[in-house]
PDB file of C-alpha atoms in Angstrom:
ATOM      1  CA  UNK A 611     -34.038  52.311 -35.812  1.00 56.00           C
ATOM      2  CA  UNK A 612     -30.417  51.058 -34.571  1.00 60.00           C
ATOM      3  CA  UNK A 613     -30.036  47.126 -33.620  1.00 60.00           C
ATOM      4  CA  UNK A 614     -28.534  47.000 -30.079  1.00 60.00           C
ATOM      5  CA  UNK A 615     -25.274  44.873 -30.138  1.00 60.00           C
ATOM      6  CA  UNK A 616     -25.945  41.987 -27.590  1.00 60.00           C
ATOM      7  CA  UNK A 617     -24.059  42.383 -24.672  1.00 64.00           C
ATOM      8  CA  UNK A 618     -23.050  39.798 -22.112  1.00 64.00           C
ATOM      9  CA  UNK A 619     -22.872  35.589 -23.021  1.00 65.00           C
ATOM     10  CA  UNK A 620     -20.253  33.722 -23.648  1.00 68.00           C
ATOM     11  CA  UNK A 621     -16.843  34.723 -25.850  1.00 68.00           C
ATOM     12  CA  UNK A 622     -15.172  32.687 -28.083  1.00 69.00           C
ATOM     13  CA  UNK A 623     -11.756  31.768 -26.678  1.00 69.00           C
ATOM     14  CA  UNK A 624     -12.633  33.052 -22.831  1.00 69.00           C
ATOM     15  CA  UNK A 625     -12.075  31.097 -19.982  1.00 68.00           C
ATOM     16  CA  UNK A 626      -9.579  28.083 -18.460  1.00 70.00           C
ATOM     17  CA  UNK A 627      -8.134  26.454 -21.455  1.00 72.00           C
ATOM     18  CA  UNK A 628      -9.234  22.761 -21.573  1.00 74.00           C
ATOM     19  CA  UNK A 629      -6.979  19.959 -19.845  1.00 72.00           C
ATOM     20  CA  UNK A 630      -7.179  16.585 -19.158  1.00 74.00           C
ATOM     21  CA  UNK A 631      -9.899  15.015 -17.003  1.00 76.00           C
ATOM     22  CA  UNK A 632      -9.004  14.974 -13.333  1.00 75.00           C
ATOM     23  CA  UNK A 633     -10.702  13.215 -10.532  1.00 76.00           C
ATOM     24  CA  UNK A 634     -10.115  14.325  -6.713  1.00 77.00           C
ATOM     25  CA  UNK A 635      -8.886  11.632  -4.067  1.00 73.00           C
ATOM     26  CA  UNK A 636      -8.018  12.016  -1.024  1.00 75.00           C
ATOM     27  CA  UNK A 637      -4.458  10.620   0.054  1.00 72.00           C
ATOM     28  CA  UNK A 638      -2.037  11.402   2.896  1.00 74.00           C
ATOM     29  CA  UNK A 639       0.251  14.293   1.926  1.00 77.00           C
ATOM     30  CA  UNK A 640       3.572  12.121   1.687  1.00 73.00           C
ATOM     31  CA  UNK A 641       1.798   9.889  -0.727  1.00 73.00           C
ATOM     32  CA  UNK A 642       0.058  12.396  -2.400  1.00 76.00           C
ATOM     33  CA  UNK A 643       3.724  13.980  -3.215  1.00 76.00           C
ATOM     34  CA  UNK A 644       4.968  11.224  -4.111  1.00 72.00           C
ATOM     35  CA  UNK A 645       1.719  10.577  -6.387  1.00 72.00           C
ATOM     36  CA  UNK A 646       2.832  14.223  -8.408  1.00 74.00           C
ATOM     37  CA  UNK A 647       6.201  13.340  -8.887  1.00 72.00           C
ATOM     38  CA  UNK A 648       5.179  10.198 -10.308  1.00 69.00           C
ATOM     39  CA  UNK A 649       2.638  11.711 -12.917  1.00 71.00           C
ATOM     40  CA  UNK A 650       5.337  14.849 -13.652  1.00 72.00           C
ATOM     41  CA  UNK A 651       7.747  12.417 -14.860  1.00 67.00           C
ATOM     42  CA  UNK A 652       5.408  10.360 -16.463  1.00 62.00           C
ATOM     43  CA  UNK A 653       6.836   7.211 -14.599  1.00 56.00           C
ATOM     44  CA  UNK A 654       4.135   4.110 -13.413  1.00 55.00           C
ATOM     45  CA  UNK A 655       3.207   3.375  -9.943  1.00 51.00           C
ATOM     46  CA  UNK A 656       5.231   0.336 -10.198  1.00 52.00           C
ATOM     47  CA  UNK A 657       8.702   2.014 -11.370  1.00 54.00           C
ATOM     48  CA  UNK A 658       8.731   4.076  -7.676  1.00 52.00           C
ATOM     49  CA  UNK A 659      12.762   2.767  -7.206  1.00 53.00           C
ATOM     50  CA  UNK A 660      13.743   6.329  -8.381  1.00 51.00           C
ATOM     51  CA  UNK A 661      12.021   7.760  -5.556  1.00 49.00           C
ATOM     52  CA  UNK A 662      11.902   5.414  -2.601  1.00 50.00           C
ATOM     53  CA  UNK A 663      15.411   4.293  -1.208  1.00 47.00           C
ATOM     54  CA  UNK A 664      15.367   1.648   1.681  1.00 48.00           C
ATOM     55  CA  UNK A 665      18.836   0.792   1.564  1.00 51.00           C
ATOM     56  CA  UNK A 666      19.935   0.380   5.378  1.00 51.00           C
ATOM     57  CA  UNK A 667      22.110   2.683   6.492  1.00 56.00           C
ATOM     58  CA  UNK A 668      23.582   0.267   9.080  1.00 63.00           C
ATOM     59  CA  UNK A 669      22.526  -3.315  10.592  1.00 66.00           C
ATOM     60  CA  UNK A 670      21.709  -3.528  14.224  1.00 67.00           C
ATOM     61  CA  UNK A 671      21.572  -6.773  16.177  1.00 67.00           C
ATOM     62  CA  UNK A 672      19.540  -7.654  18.879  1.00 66.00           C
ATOM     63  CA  UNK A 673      20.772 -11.094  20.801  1.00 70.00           C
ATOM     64  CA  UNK A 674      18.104 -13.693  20.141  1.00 65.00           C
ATOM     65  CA  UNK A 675      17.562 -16.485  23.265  1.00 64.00           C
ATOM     66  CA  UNK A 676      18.111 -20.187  22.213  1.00 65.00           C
ATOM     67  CA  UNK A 677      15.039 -20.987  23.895  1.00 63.00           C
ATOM     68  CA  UNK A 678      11.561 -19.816  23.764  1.00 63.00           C
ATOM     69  CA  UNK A 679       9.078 -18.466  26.518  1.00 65.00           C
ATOM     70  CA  UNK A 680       5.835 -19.824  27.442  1.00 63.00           C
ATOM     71  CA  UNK A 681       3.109 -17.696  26.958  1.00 70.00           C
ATOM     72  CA  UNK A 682       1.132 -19.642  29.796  1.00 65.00           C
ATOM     73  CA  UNK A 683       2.602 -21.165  32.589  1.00 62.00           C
ATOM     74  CA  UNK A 684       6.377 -20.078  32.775  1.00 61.00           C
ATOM     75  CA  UNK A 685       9.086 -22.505  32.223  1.00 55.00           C
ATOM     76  CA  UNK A 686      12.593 -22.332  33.479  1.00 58.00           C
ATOM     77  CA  UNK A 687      14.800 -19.889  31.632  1.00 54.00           C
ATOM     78  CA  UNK A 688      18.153 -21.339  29.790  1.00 52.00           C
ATOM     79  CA  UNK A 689      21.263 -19.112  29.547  1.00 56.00           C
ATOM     80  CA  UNK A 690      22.073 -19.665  26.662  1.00 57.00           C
ATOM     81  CA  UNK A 691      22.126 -17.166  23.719  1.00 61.00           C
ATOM     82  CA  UNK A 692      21.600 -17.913  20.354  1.00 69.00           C
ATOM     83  CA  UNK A 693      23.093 -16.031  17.260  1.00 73.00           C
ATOM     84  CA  UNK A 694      22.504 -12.554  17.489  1.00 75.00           C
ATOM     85  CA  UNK A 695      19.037 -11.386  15.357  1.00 76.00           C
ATOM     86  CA  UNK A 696      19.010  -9.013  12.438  1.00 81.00           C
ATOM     87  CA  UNK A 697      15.225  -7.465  11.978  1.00 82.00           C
ATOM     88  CA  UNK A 698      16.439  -6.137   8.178  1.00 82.00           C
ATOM     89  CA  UNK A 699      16.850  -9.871   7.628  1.00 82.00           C
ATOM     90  CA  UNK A 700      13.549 -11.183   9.904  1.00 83.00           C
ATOM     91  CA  UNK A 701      11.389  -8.559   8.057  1.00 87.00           C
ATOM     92  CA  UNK A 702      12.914  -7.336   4.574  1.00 86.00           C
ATOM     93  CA  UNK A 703      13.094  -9.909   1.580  1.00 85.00           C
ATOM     94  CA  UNK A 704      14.096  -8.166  -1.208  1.00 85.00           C
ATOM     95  CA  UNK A 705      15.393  -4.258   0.147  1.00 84.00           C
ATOM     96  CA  UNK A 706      15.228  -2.703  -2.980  1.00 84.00           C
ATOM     97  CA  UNK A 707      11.973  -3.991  -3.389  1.00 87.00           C
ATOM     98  CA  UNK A 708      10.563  -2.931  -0.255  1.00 88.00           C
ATOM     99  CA  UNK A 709       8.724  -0.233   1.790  1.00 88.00           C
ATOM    100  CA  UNK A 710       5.782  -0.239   4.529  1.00 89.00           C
ATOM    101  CA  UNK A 711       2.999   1.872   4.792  1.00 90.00           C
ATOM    102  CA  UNK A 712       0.944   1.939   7.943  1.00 90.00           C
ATOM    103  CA  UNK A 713      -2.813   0.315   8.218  1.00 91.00           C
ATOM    104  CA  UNK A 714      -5.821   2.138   8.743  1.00 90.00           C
ATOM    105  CA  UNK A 715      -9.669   0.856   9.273  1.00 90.00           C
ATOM    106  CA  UNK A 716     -10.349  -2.624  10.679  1.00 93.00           C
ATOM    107  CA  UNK A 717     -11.367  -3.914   6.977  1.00 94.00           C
ATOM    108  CA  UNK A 718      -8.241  -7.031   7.764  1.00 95.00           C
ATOM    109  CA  UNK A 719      -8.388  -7.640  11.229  1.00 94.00           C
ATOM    110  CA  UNK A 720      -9.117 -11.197  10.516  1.00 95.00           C
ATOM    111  CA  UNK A 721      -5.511 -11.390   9.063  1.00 95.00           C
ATOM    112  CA  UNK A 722      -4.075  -9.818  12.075  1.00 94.00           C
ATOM    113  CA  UNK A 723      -3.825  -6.916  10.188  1.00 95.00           C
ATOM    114  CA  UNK A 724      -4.956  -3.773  12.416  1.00 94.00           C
ATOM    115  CA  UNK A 725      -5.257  -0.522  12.583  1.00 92.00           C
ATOM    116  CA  UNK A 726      -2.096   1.640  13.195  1.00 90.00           C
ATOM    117  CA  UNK A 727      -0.328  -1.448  11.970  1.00 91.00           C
ATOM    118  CA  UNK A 728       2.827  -1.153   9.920  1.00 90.00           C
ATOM    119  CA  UNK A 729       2.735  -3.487   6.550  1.00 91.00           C
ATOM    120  CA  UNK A 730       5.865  -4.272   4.482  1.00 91.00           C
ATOM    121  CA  UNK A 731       5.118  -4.946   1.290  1.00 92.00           C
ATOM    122  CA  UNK A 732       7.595  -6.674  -0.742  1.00 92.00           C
ATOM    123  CA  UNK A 733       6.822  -5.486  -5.012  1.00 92.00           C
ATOM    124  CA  UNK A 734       9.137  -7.846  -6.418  1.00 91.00           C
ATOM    125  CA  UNK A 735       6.306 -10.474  -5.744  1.00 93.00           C
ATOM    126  CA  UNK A 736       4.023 -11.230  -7.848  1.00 94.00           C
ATOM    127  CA  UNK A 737       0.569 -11.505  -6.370  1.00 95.00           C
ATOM    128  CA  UNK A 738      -0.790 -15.310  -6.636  1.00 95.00           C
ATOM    129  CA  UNK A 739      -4.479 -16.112  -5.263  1.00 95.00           C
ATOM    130  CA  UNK A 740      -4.997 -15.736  -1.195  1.00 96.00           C
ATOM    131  CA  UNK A 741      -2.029 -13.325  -0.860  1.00 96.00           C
ATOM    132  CA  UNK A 742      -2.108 -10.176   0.760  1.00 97.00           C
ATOM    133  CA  UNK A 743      -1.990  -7.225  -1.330  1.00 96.00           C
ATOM    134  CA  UNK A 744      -1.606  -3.248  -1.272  1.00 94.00           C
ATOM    135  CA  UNK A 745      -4.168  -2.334  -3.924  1.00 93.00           C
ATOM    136  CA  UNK A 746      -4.869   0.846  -5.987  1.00 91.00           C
ATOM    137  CA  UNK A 747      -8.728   0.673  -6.974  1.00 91.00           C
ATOM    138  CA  UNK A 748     -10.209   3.735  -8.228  1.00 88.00           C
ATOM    139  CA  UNK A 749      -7.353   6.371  -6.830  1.00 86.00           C
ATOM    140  CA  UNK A 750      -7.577   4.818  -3.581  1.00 88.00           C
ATOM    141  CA  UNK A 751      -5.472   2.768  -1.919  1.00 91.00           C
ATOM    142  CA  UNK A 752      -6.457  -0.703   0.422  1.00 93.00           C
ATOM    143  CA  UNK A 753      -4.838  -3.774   1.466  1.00 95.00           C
ATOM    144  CA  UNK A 754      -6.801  -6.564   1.213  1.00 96.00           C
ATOM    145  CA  UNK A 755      -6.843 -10.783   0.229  1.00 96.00           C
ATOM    146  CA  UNK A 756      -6.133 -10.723  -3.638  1.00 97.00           C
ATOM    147  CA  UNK A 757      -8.263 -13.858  -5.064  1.00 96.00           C
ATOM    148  CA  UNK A 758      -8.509 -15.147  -8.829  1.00 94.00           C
ATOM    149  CA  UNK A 759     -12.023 -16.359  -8.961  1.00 89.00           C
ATOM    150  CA  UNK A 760     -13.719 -17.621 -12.559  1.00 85.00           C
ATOM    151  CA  UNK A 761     -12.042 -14.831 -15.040  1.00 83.00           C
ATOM    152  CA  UNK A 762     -12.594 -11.672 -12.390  1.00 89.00           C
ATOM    153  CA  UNK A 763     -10.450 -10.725  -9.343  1.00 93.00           C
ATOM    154  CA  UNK A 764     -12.148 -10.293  -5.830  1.00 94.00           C
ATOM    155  CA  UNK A 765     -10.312  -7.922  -3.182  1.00 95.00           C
ATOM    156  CA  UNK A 766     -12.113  -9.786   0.035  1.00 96.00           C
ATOM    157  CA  UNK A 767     -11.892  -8.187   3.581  1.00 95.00           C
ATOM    158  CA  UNK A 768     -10.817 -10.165   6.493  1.00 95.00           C
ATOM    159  CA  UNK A 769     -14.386  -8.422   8.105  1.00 94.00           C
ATOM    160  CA  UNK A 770     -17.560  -9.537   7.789  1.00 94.00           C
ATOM    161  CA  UNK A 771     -18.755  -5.980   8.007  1.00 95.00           C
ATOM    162  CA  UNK A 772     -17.289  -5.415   4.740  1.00 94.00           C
ATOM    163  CA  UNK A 773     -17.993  -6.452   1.375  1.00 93.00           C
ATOM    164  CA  UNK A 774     -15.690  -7.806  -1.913  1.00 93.00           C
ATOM    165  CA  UNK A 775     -14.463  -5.751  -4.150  1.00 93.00           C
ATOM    166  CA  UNK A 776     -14.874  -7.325  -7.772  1.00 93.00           C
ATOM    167  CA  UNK A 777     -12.625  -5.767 -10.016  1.00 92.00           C
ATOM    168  CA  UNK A 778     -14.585  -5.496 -13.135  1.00 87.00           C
ATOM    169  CA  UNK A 779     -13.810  -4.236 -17.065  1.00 85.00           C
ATOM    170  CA  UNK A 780     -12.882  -0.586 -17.023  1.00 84.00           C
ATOM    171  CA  UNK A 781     -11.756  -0.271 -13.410  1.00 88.00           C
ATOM    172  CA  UNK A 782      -8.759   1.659 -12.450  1.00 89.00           C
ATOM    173  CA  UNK A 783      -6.710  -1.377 -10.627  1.00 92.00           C
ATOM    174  CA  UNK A 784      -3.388  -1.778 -10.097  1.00 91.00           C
ATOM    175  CA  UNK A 785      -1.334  -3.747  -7.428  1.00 93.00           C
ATOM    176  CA  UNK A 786       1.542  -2.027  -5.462  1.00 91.00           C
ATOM    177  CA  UNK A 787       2.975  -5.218  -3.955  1.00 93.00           C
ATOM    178  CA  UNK A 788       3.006  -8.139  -1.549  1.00 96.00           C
ATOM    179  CA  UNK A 789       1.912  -7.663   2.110  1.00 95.00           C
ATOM    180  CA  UNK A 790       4.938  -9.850   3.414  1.00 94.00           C
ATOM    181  CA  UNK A 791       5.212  -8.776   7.449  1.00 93.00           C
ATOM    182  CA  UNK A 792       2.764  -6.882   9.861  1.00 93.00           C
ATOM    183  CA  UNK A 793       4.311  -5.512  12.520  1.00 91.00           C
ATOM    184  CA  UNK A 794       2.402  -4.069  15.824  1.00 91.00           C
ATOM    185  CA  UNK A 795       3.485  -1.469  18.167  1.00 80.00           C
ATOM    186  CA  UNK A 796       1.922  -1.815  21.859  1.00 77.00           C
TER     187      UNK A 796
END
């Protein structure tokens, strides 16, 4: 009587060779570029200067009125004119330091922070307690209060609807920068 060979089961050597662990996330497609570049040249989130260049091309003025306007009843206008206003120098700090990314969700409205909002966040600051911050928990990305409680860090949300985020041992966390500026378009 002849043994039948076993057909069919697994082969040594068949298959996907093994690679590192990934995890799926979900991020915008500019940021999830940017995201590959970064882990192809093996560079931190924090070292982005090679790819992010906000140098200003060329300043623009706007004239800036020496007095201000009442938001209730009105009060006589002046004629006068104050020096003209720069927005690179109203908004940007530190240009080499500094890029915006645009709000989603409602988690910071109590900040003034909405959404469609455009945030400039300034990474030459370092992040003290009750600052603003663009976070990177977990993959993900969120701007919320940074605060230094008893030996953890708490990510709180200007919304009551939403909860702290306690950044515990073994977390992926990493801060991106200062929210400095919020600017909203009508």
């Amino acid at each position: 009587m002849k043994l039948a060979r076993p057909h069919g089961g697994r082969r040594g050597n068949a298959g996907r060779p093994r690679a590192p662990e990934t995890k799926v996330v979900r991020l915008p497609v500019p940021l999830a570029d940017l995201a590959r570049r970064l882990a192809d040249c093996g560079i931190r989130a924090g070292d982005i200067n090679a790819f992010i260049d906000v140098e200003g091309v060329r300043a623009q003025t706007v004239p800036l009125m020496s007095t201000s306007a009442a938001c209730g009843f009105p009060s006589p206008a002046d004629d006068y004119i104050d020096r003209p206003l720069d927005f690179n120098e109203l908004i940007i700090e530190n240009p080499a330091a500094t890029f915006a990314v645009r709000a989603s969700g409602d988690g910071m409205t109590g900040a003034g922070i909405f959404p469609g909002d455009i945030a400039v966040v300034n990474r030459a600051r370092n992040a003290v307690s009750g600052c603003i911050v663009l976070a990177l928990v977990d993959g993900e990305f969120t701007i919320k209060r940074y605060l230094v409680r008893e030996h953890c860090i708490l990510l709180h949300a200007e919304n009551p609807a939403y909860s702290d985020i306690v950044i515990s041992e073994g977390r992926e966390f990493e801060v991106w920068g200062v929210i400095t500026r919020s600017i909203r378009m009508f």
